[in-house]
Short mmCIF file of C-alpha atoms in Angstrom, two decimals:
data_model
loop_
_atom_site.label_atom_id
_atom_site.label_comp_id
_atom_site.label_asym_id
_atom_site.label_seq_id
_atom_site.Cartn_x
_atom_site.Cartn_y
_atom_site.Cartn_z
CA UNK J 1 30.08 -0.68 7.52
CA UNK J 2 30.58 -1.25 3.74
CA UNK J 3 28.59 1.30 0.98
CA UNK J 4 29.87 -1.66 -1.31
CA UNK J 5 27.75 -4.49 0.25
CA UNK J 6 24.93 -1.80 1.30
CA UNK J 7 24.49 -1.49 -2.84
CA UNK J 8 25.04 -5.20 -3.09
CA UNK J 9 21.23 -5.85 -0.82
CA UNK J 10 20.11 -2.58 -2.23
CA UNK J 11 16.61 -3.66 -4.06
CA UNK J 12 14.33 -6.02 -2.18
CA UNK J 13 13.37 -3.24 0.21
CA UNK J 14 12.65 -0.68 -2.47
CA UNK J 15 10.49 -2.98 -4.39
CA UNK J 16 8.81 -3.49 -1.20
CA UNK J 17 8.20 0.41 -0.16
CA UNK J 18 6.07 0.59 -3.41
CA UNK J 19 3.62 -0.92 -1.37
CA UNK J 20 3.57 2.03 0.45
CA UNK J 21 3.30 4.34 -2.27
CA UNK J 22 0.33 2.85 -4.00
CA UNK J 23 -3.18 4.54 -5.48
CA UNK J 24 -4.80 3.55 -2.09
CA UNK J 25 -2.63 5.18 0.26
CA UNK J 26 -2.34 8.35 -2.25
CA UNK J 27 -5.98 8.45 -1.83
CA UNK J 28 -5.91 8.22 1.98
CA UNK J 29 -3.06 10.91 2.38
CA UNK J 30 -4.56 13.12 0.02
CA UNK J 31 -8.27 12.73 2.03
CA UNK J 32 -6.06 12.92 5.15
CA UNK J 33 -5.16 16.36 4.35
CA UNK J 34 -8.17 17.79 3.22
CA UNK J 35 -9.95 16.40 6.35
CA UNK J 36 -8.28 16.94 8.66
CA UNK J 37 -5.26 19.70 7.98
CA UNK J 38 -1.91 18.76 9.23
CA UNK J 39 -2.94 17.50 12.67
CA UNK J 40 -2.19 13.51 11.25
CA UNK J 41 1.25 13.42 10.23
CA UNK J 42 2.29 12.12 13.26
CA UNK J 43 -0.11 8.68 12.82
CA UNK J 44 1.62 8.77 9.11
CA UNK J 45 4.67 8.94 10.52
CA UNK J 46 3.72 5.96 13.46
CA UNK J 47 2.12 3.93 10.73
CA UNK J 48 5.48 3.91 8.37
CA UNK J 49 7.53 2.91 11.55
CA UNK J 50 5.45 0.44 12.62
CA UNK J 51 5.58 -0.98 8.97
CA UNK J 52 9.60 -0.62 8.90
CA UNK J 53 9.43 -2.99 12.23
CA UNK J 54 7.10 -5.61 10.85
CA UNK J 55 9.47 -5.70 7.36
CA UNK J 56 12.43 -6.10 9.43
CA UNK J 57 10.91 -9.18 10.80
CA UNK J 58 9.93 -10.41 7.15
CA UNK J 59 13.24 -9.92 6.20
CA UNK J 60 14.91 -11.50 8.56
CA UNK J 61 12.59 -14.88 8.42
CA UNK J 62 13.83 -15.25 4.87
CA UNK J 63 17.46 -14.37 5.38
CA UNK J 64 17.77 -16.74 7.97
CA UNK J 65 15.71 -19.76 7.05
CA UNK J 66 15.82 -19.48 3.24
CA UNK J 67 12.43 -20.01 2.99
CA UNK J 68 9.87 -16.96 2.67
CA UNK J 69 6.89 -16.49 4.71
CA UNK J 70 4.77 -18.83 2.32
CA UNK J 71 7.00 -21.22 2.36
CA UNK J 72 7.31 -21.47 6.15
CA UNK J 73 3.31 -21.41 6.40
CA UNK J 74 3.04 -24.49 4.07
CA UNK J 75 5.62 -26.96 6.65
CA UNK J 76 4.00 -25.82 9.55
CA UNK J 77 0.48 -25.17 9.36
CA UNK J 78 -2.33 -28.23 8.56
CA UNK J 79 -4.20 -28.63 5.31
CA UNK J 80 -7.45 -26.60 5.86
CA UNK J 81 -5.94 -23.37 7.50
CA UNK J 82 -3.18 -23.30 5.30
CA UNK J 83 -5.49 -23.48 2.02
CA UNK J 84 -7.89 -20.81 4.57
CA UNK J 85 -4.37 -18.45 4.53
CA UNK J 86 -3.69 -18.99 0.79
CA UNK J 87 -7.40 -17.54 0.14
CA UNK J 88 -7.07 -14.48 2.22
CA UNK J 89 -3.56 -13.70 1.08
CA UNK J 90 -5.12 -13.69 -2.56
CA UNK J 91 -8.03 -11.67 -2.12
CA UNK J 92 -5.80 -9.04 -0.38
CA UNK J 93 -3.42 -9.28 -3.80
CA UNK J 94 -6.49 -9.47 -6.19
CA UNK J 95 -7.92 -5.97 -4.08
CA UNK J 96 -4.12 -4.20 -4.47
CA UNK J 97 -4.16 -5.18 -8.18
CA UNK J 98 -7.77 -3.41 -8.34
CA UNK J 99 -6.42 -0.48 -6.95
CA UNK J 100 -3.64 -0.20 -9.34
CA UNK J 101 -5.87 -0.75 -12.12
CA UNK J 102 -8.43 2.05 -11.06
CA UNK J 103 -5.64 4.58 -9.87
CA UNK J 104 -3.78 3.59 -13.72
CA UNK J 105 -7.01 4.65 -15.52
CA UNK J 106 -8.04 7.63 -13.76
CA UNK J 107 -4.39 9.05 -14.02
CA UNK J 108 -5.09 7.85 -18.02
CA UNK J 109 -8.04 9.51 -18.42
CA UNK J 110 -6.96 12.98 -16.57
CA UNK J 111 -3.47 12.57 -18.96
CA UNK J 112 -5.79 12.60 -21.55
CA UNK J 113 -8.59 15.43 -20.63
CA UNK J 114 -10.61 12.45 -21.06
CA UNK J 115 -10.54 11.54 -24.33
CA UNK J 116 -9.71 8.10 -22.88
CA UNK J 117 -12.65 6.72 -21.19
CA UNK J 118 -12.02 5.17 -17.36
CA UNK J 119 -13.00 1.50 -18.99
CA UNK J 120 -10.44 2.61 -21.54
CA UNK J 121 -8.46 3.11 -19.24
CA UNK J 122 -9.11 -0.43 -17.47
CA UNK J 123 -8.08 -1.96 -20.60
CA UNK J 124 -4.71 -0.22 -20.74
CA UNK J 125 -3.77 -1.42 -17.88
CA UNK J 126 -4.08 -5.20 -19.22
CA UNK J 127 -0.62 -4.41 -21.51
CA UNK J 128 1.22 -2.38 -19.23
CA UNK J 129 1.42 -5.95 -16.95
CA UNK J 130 2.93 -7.82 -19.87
CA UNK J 131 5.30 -4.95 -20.56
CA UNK J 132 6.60 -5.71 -16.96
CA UNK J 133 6.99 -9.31 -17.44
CA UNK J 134 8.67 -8.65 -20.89
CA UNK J 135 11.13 -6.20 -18.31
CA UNK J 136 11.58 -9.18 -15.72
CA UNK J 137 13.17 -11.75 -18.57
CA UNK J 138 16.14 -9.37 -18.41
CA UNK J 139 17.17 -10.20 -14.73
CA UNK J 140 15.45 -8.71 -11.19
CA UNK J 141 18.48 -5.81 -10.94
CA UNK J 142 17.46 -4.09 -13.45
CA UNK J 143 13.29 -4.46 -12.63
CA UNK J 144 14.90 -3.18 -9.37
CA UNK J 145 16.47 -0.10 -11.16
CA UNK J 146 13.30 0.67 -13.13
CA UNK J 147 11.08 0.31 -9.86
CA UNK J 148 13.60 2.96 -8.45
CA UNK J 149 12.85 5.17 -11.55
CA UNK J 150 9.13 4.89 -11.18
CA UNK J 151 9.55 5.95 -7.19
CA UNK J 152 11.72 8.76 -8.74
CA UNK J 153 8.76 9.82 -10.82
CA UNK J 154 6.60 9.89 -7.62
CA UNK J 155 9.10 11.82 -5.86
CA UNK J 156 10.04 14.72 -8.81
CA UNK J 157 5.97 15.15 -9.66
CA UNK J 158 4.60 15.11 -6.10
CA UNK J 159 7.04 17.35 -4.90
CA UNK J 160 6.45 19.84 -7.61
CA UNK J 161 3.10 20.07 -6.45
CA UNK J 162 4.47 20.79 -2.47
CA UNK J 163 7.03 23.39 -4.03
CA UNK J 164 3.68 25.16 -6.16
CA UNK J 165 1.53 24.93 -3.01
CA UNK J 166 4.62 25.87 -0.44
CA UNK J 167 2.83 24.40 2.91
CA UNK J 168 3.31 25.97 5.97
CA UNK J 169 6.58 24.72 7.86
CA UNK J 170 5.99 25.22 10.91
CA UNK J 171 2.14 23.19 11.08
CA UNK J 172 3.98 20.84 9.34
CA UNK J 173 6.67 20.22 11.84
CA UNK J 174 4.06 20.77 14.64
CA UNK J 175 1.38 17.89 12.83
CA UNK J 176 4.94 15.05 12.74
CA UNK J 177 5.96 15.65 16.09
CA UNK J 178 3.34 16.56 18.65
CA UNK J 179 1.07 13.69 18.77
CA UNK J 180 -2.44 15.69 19.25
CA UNK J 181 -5.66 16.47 17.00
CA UNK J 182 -7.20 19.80 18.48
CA UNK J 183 -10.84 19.73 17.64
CA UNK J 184 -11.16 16.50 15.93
CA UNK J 185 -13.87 14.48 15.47
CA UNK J 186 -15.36 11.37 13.94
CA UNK J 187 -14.30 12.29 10.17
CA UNK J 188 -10.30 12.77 11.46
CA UNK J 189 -10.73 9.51 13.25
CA UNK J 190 -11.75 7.95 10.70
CA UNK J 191 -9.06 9.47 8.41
CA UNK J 192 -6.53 8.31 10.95
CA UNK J 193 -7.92 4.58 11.29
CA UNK J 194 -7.45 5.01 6.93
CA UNK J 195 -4.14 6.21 7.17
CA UNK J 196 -2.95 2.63 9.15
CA UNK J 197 -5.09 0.39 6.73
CA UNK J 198 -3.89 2.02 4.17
CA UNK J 199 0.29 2.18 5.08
CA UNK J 200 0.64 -1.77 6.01
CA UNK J 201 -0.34 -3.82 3.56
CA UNK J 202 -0.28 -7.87 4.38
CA UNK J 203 0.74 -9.21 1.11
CA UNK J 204 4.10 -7.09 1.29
CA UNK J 205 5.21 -9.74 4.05
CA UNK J 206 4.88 -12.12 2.10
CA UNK J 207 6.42 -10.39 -0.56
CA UNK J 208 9.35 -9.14 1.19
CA UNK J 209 10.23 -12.25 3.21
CA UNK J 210 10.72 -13.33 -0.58
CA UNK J 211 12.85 -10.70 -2.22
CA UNK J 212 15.71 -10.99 0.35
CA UNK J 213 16.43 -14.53 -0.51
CA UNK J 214 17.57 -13.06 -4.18
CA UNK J 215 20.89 -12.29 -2.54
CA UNK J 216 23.02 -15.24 -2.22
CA UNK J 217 24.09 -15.58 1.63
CA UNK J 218 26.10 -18.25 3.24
CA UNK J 219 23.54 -19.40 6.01
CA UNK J 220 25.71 -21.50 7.80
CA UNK J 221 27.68 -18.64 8.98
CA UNK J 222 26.54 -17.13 11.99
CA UNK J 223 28.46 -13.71 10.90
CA UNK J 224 27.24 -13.49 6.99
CA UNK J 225 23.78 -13.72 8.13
CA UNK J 226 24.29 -11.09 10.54
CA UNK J 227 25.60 -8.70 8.31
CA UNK J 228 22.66 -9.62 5.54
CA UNK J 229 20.34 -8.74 8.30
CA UNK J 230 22.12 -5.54 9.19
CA UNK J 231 22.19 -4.46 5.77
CA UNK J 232 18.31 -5.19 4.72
CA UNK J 233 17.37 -3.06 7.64
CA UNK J 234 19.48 -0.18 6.91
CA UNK J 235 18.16 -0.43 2.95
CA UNK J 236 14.73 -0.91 4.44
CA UNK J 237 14.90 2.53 6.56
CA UNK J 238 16.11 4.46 3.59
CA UNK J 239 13.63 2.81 0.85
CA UNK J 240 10.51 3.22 3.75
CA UNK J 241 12.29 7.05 4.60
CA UNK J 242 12.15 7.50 0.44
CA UNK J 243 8.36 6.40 0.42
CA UNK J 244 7.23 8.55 3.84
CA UNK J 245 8.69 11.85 2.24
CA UNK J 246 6.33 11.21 -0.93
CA UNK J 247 3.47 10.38 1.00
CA UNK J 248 4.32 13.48 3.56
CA UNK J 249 4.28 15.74 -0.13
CA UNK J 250 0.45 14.82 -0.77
CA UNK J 251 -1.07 15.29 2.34
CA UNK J 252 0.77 18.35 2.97
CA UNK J 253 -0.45 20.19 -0.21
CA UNK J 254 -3.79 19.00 0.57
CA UNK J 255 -3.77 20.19 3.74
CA UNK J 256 -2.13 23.23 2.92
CA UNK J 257 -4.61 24.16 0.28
CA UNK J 258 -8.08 22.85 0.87
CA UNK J 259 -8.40 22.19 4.20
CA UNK J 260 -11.84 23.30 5.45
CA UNK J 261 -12.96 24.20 1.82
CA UNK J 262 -16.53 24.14 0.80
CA UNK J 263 -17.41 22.28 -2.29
CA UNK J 264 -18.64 26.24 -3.49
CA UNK J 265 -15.57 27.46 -3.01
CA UNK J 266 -14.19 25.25 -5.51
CA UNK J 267 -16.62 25.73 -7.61
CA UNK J 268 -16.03 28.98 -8.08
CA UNK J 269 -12.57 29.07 -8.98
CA UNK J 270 -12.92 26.34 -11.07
CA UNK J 271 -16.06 28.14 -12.86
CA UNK J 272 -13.49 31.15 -13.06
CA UNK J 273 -10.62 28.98 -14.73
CA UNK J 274 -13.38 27.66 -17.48
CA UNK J 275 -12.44 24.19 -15.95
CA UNK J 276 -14.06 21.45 -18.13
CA UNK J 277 -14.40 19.68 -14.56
CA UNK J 278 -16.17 22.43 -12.74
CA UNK J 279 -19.68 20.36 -12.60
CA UNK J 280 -18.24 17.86 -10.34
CA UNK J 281 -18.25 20.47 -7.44
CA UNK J 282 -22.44 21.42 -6.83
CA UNK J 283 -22.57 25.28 -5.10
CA UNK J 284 -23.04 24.21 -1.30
CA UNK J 285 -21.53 24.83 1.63
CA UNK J 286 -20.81 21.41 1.98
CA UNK J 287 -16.96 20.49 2.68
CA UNK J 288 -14.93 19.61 0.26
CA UNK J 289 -14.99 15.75 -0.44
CA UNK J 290 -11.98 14.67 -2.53
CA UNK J 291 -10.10 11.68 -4.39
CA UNK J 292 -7.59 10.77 -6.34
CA UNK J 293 -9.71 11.77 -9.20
CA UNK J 294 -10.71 14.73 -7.84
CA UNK J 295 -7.31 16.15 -6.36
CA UNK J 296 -6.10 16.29 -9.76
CA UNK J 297 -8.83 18.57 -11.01
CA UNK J 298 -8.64 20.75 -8.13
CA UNK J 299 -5.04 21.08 -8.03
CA UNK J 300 -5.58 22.05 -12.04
CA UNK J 301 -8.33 24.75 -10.75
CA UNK J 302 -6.22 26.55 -8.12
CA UNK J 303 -2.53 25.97 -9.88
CA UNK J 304 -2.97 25.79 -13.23
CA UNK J 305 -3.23 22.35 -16.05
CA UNK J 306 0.64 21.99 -15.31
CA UNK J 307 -0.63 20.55 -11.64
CA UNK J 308 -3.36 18.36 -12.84
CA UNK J 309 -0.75 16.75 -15.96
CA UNK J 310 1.96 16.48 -13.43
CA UNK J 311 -0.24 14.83 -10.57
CA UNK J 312 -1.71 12.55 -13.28
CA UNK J 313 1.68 11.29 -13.93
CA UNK J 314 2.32 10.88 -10.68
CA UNK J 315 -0.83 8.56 -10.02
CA UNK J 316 0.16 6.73 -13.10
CA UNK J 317 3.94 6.00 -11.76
CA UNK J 318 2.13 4.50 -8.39
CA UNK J 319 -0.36 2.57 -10.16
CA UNK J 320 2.34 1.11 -12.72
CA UNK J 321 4.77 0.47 -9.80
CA UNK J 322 2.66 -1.40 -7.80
CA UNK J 323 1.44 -3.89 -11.01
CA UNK J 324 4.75 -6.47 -10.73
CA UNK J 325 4.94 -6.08 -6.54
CA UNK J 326 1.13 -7.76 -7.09
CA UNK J 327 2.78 -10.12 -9.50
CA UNK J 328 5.20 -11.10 -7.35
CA UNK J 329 3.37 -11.78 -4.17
CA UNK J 330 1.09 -13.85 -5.99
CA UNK J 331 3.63 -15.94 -7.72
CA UNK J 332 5.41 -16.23 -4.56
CA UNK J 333 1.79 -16.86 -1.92
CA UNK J 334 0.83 -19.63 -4.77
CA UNK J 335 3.94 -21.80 -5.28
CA UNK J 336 4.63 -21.24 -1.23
CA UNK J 337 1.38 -22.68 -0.34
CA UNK J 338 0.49 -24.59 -2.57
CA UNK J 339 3.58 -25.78 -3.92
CA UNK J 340 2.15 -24.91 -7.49
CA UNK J 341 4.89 -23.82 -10.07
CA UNK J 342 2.29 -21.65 -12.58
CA UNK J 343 4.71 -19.46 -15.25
CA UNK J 344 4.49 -16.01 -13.92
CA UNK J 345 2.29 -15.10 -17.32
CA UNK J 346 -0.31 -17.25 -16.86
CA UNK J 347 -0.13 -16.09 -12.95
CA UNK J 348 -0.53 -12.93 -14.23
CA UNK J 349 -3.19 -13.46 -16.70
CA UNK J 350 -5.71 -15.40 -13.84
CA UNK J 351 -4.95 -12.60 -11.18
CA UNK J 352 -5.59 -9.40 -13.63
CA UNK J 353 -8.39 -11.01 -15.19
CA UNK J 354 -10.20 -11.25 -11.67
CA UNK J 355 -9.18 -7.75 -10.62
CA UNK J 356 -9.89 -6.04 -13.83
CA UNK J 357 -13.77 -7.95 -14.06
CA UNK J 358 -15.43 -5.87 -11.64
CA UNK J 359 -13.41 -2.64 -12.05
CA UNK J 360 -14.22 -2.88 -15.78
CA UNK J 361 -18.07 -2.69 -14.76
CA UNK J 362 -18.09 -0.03 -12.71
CA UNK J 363 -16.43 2.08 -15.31
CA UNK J 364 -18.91 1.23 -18.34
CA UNK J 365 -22.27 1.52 -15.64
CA UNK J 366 -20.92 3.84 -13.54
CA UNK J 367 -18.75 7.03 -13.02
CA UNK J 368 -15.90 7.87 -11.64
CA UNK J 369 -17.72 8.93 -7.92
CA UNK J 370 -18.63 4.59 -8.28
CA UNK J 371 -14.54 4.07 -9.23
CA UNK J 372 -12.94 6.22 -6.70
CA UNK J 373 -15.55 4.73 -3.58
CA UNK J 374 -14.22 1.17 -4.50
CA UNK J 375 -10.82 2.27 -2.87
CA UNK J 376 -12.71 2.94 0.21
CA UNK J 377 -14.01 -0.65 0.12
CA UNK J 378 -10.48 -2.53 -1.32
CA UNK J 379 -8.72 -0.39 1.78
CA UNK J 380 -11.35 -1.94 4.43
CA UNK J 381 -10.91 -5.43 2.44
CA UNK J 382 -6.87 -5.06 3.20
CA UNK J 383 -7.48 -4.44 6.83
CA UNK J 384 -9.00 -7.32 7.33
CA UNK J 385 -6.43 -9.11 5.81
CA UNK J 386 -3.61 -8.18 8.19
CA UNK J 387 -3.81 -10.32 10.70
CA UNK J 388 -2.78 -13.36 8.11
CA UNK J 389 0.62 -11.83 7.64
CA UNK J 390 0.95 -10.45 10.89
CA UNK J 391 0.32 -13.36 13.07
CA UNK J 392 2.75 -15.98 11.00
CA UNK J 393 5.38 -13.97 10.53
CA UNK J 394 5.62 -12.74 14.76
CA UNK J 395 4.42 -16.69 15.58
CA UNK J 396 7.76 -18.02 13.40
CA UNK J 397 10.14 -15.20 14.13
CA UNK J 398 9.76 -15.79 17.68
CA UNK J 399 10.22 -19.73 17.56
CA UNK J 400 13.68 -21.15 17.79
CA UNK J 401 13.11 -24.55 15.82
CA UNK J 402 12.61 -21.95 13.06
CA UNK J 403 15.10 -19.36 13.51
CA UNK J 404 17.71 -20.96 15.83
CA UNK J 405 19.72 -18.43 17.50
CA UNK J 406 18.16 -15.54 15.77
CA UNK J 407 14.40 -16.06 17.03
CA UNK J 408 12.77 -12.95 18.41
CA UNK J 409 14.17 -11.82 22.62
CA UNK J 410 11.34 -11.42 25.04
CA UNK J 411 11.35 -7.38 23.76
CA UNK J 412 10.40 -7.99 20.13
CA UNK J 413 7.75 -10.97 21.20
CA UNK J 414 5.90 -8.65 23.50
CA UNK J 415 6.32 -5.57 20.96
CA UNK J 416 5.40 -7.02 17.77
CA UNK J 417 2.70 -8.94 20.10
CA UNK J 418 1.36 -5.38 21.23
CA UNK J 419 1.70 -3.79 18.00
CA UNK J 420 -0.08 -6.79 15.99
CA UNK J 421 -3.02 -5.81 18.50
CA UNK J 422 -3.41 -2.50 18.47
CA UNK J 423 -3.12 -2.25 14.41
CA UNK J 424 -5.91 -5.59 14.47
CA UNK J 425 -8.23 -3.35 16.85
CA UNK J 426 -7.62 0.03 14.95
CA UNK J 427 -8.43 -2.09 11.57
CA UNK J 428 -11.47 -3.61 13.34
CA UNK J 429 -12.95 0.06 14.16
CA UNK J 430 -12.40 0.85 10.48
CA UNK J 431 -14.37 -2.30 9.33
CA UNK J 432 -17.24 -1.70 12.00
CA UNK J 433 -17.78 1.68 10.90
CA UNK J 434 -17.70 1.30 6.88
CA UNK J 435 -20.41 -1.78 7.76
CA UNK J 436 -22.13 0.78 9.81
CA UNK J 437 -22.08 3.47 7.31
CA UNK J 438 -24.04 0.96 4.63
CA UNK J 439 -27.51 1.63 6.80
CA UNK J 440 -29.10 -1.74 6.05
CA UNK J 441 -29.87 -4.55 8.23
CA UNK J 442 -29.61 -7.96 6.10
CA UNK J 443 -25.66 -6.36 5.68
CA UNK J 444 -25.49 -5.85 9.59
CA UNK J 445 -26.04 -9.66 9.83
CA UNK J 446 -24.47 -10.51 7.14
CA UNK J 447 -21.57 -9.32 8.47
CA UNK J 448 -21.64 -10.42 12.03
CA UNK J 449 -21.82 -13.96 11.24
CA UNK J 450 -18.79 -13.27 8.99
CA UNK J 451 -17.28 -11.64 11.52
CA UNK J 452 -18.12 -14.72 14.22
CA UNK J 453 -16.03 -16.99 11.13
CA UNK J 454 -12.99 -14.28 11.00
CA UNK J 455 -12.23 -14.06 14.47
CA UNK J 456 -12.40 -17.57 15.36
CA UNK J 457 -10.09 -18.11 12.40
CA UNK J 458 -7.65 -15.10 13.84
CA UNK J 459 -7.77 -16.82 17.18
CA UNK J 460 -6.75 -20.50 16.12
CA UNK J 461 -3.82 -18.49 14.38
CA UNK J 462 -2.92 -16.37 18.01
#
């Protein structure tokens, strides 16, 4: 084992565990918390490994082939499913870009005790993606070594919110390793089904299957590609370990501090603080229902402004971060498909004009209640998106005219086969109740004929 060569693949994986630090899942930890205590930790936990597996099998289809996951989709699938793929991969990009772009102007308009309106905000967000493509003309190590200073940013402001709100230790330890949810009920399930939506995101597959081929292997050696694998798994385990300890920071000061809290309660102290916010919390006994909007200005009632500046910041590193992983996995899913070489601005422009569209709507007709429920929605949309990544990247890992002598054993083809099902069926749940939850009919049937479409789609993929 060399520390030398580690550093040498040190990158791709880090740019990919932004994924797993983005507005959506700080919104699901966060709601995690407040629901349901400390009691989920361990499906946070279960969630990040399962991610760390599927990577790994990313990874190692572009180390050894040379070709990433797009790529590899475009020699062996026909026409009409692969142009199917290309769509789905896209809309799952185009709904993480709309996440960063709401998460970037909420975090915008807290920074600036809103002064900045949340369309405002949406603008913003337009230049910050150009200010990451003028970053990339100076060579992907250093875009890897600002990435890392962004995830440092998440790390440093989240935890100063754990260290203000000190959670308890020992529910902590208790909620990662004993796998049980005393008294829980449909709400916690819910929150749990969220919590795997939310951690494994399909584009990232794409996207890291991608980034590995940036290091220069010899792939005629058996040994070098080997060791490349070795060393992307290791930096993969740190980068994912990095991105769980962040996550672990939100929903343990949630949980810590306003679990079981009724929307009065809040109000109260807020009222008492002369909190310009106070008026989003009505006087009921309702529980507390909260966001990423909304953790802020609670964390500002009960801690003082210094929380709600210093969580802002923190939404606004995860937001930023996850702008050029978006860019990526579209450049990437487009020319690998399609074989289309776009430049990566005007890539940029057509992607960030369709995210920004509909989120700039909602924030001139609506408030931020309308903003913060699209994650809800964007989180379902990625769900269903899963099994397009999933499927491919099991299906080629596992075939030797692919992989040769490194294609999956009979242990990681029944795994990732198991695993691909149970996160499909938990993602399924998720999607059944949100469609529930809307409480109209024409959507019911709307959505079981889609449904019919999508699973006979899934199946000619299995």
């Amino acid at each position: 084992f060399s520390f030398r060569k580690l550093w040498a693949f040190t990158g791709p994986g880090f740019l990919m565990s932004i994924a797993y630090l983005d507005p959506g899942n700080i919104e699901s930890d966060l709601q995690s918390g407040a629901v349901a205590g400390f009691k989920l930790l361990w499906v946070l936990m279960l969630a990040t490994i399962i991610g760390l597996l599927l990577q790994r099998l990313a990874a190692r289809l572009g180390v050894v082939t040379g070709l990433h996951l797009a790529e590899v989709c475009n020699r062996q699938y026909q026409k009409v499913p692969r142009i199917i793929l290309w769509l789905m991969v896209e809309l799952a990009i185009i709904g993480s870009d709309m996440q960063e772009v709401i998460g970037s102007a909420i975090a915008i308009n807290l920074l600036s005790v809103g002064k900045v309106p949340l369309w405002g905000g949406v603008l913003i967000t337009i230049a910050d993606t150009f200010v990451f493509l003028f970053l990339d003309k100076y060579g992907l190590r250093k875009l890897e070594a600002f990435f890392g200073f962004l995830i440092t940013i998440m790390a440093l402001t989240f935890g100063y919110e754990y260290i203000t709100v000190k959670p308890n230790q020992e529910k902590l330890l208790k909620g990662l390793f004993i796998p049980y949810c005393q008294n829980c009920g449909t709400p916690q399930l819910e929150q749990a089904v969220g919590i795997v939506g939310a951690v494994i995101m399909p584009h990232n597959m794409y996207l890291h299957s991608a980034l590995v081929k940036s290091r220069q292997v010899n792939r005629a050696n058996k040994r070098e590609v080997r060791e490349a694998n070795k060393y992307f798994f290791i930096e993969s385990c740190i980068a994912l370990f990095v991105s769980f300890i962040i996550n672990i920071f939100v929903v343990t000061v949630f949980a810590e501090a306003f679990f079981e809290k009724t929307n009065a309660d809040v109000s109260s102290v807020c009222v008492n603080t002369s909190s310009p916010h106070s008026s989003l919390f009505p006087s009921n006994n309702k529980t507390l229902e909260v966001d990423i909007y909304k953790g802020g200005v609670v964390l500002g009632c009960y801690f003082g402004p210094a929380a709600l500046y210093i969580w802002a910041i923190g939404i606004l590193a995860a937001g930023q971060s996850s702008t050029m992983t978006g860019t990526y996995s579209g450049q990437f899913v487009m020319e690998g498909f399609l074989n289309l070489r776009w430049s990566r601005f005007a890539r940029v422009l057509l992607t960030r004009s369709i995210a920004i569209t509909p989120t700039l709507f909602v924030a001139i007709f609506q408030d931020v209640e309308h903003l913060t429920g699209m994650n809800d929605f964007l989180n379902v949309l990625m769900s269903l998106q899963l099994p397009f990544a999933l499927i491919p990247v099991l299906t080629f890992t596992s075939l030797p005219s692919v992989m040769n002598d490194f294609a999956n054993g009979l242990f990681w083809k029944v795994a990732g086969g198991v695993l691909i099902l149970l996160i499909c069926s938990v993602n399924m749940y998720f999607v059944v109740d949100y469609v529930r939850a809307l409480n109209h009919v024409a959507l019911y049937v709307g959505a079981a004929v889609l449904s019919v479409i999508y699973l006979s789609f899934v199946a000619y993929l299995v």
